[in-house]
Amino acid sequence: MTNLPPPAEELRILDAELRQLDLRRAVLLRRRAWLVHTLRAAAAPQPAQGTGAAPGGPPAGPAAGAAARRPETTAPGVQNVLLVLGGVLLTVAAIAFTLVSWGHLGIAGRSLVLGALTVGALGAPVTLLRRGLRATAEAVSGLATALTVLDAYALHEVAFTGADGVGYTAAASAVLAALWAAYGVRLGLFHPLPLAVATAHLPLLLWAIAVGAGPLPLTAVLLATAAGGSAVALRAVSAPVRVVAVVGALGTGAVGVLSAGWLCWSASDPGSAARAAALLVVAAAVALMTGRFAPNREVAVAAAAAAGLCLVAGSAGVLRVSVPGEWTVPGCQLFAILLLAAERTSLPLPLRQGLVRAAAAVQGFAVLWAVPLVAGSVLGPAVQAVTPWSGAPRTVRDAVFAGVPAPAHASTVPLVLAVVAAALVVAGRRTPRRPAVMVVALVLGWAAVLVLPVALQLPYTAGLVTQAAVVVAALGLAVRSDRADGGPSPLALTALLLAILTSVDLALLSLASESATIGVLVTLTVLFGAAGRRPRHAPFTVPAALAHATALACALGASAGLRPPHTALLVLVVPAVAALIASRSSGSRATVPVEVAGAAAGLLALALAVPDPPMLALVLSLNGVVAAATALRPERRAVGWAAAVLLPAAAWVRLAAWEVGTPEAYTLPVTGPALVVGYLRRRRDTAVSSWTAYGPGLAATLVPSLLAAWDDQHWLRPLLLGVAALAVTLVGARLRLQAPLVLGAGVLALVAMHELAPYLTQVVGALPRWVPPALAGLVLLVLGATYEHRLRDARRLREALGRLR
């Protein structure tokens, strides 16, 4: 047996088929116009013999080229332009006649002229359609619709002069819309129906304005008009009618919804808010009905989402005046969760999806509302670093928002974040993107617990304990996630990062109290050190433990009353421990992060020791020892360069601190054995560079002597240093060794410049003032002229130095 669909479904199918027929008809008409144009072009007269074109060949000459040129427009296009232009001109003439020449005729003349014009314009399309002139009939009908508007204006000026303008316009627009709709349907014309639909949006609104309706009735009228436009858009077959109806419905509906929302949220009592919320419920019902019968899935989903937002906005407006302010957002969340119950109803799938999206959007807005408190809780403790150990405040909120007002209605922020996190956990079980959803849920849950002490204004100690518990829980979750997944997972990585961020926040928050600072830093160092025993987490947890240990060393030094240079000795324990850990975990992913953390601690120690030169020399030497120990590992031989710089620098700083006037007495005993050791090493291993073998030994004497000679006013030290540098340079050139050649030549050049500087100053002072600029310009010109040649020489010199051992 044949299964007949319900009438509504059959009507929808018929409408869809008719739309497809309209589209097919349009395609066939365009194809017909092209074929007509092609046949006319083919039937055009060909150029005669003797006009410059050969028989069977292409036409020659400008005339032939012009004849062969295709027309730039089609005949139907020219016809439409002419008809539209004619209709517009006639309409303008009629308007000018009505507005300008109206007063020159009597009552009978006026009625006769307009009546004759209107009747003639309305009746002419009938005859034109019978003759097959549809385009001309459309143009004349456009003039007829314009004349009906002028008739309505003339009728008001003659017969209804005392009528209210807005009310008369409402009645006239209703009559004209009905007249144009009947006229278009009766004759099958194109433009009267869209014009009638557009005009039909005006009567109710104008009538409400005419009777002096308040904001609530006006909003209801707008929503009713939108409902009518939606019904027309769903039932219309013609595409222009649907477009006009959709635009009108969207415009009036959007204004109506915004007006209802404003009335609901600005209401001062529950009754006013409930009446405005009822309008939002009506708007939601209209949107749901539109989505129910919409032929397009995307339109149905969008309509259902708009309906859900309207329902939540209405309920939130009622809650705002019925409950305390901090419970408004949780109430919106509750209504949004109720929307999720649509998943278990018999509504069509697009409507259910739209309601779910509306619920998700509400939860997103709730999270945005909680962002200020979360950001303040994360960034606020940094203020304690400005005035450390100034005294423990009474509550955590006083420590976080010190001198800054806390966000209003913040007591329910943890509940809002926890609800969203729980909703994501439940939703993540049924989605293929479960890892990403669980990561977002973890971040929201972390934020809920983090802001809990601030929102509830817990005591300062309770806040520290809560954040420490968050660190422990995050580390435990990271371990459990790795154990469950069998490898590093996004959830475990997120938990590690949240643990590190919370630990930094906790350390900053503890700076308000001395005892809290030391206790928190010890706890964090132990926690992250213990977590670093797992190889998968070590690249994150071990550097974090070293960072907290560095802060602990600084705090212990300050607590013991040590000056920063002496505190640097405590900080140096961290680089030593980092070097030991890196040597035992060589080749793992944690090696580089651990070494970077140790190097950062070493630099901090150097910065702390700068004000005290003797202590700076000691710190430099200890750093050099750590670097030398690191360089013993085969894969870290390059760190030996750092040791080669740090150890001589320590000696030089120590000599400067002792105010030694003759540094050679201390440096030469070091240089001799160093050069012997370098020579013996090069004998055993010819691949060793001269910089490694002889560079540290030569620099240990040449650099301090150069610094001393730069301030020496006598001639003996510069002379001896110059002779020694010349000898080193000659030895390097003779043996083709790069380090002696470069170091000796550099020191010799600097000594020579130092000795010639006074004489150059005298010469420059004796010359006229224009000579130095002129000489400088001449030098620049010469350098510019010989630039390429000098570059070639420099390349040759570099290649020659590169060939040295």
Coordinates of N, CA and C in Angstrom, one line a residue, residues 46-68:
Q46 N 27.0 38.9 -44.3 CA 28.4 38.8 -44.4 C 29.0 39.9 -45.4
P47 N 30.2 40.3 -45.3 CA 30.8 41.3 -46.2 C 30.9 40.8 -47.6
A48 N 30.5 41.6 -48.6 CA 30.5 41.3 -50.0 C 31.9 41.1 -50.5
Q49 N 32.1 40.5 -51.7 CA 33.4 40.3 -52.4 C 33.9 41.7 -52.8
G50 N 35.2 41.9 -52.6 CA 35.8 43.1 -53.0 C 35.9 44.1 -51.9
T51 N 35.4 43.8 -50.7 CA 35.5 44.7 -49.6 C 36.7 44.5 -48.7
G52 N 37.6 43.7 -49.3 CA 38.8 43.5 -48.6 C 38.9 42.2 -47.9
A53 N 37.9 41.3 -48.0 CA 37.9 40.0 -47.3 C 38.0 38.9 -48.4
A54 N 38.8 38.0 -48.3 CA 39.0 36.9 -49.3 C 37.9 35.9 -49.1
P55 N 37.4 35.3 -50.2 CA 36.4 34.3 -50.0 C 36.8 33.1 -49.1
G56 N 36.0 32.9 -48.1 CA 36.3 31.8 -47.2 C 37.3 32.2 -46.1
G57 N 37.9 33.4 -46.2 CA 38.9 33.8 -45.2 C 38.3 34.8 -44.2
P58 N 39.0 35.2 -43.3 CA 38.5 36.1 -42.2 C 38.3 37.5 -42.8
P59 N 37.4 38.3 -42.3 CA 37.1 39.6 -42.9 C 38.3 40.5 -42.5
A60 N 38.6 41.4 -43.4 CA 39.7 42.3 -43.3 C 39.2 43.8 -43.2
G61 N 40.0 44.6 -42.5 CA 39.6 46.0 -42.4 C 38.8 46.3 -41.2
P62 N 38.7 47.6 -40.8 CA 38.0 48.0 -39.6 C 36.6 47.7 -39.7
A63 N 35.9 47.9 -40.8 CA 34.5 47.6 -41.0 C 34.2 46.2 -40.7
A64 N 35.0 45.3 -41.3 CA 34.8 43.9 -41.1 C 35.0 43.5 -39.6
G65 N 36.0 44.1 -39.0 CA 36.3 43.8 -37.6 C 35.1 44.3 -36.7
A66 N 34.5 45.5 -37.0 CA 33.4 46.0 -36.3 C 32.2 45.1 -36.4
A67 N 32.0 44.5 -37.7 CA 30.9 43.7 -37.9 C 31.0 42.3 -37.2
A68 N 32.2 41.9 -37.1 CA 32.5 40.6 -36.4 C 32.5 40.7 -34.9

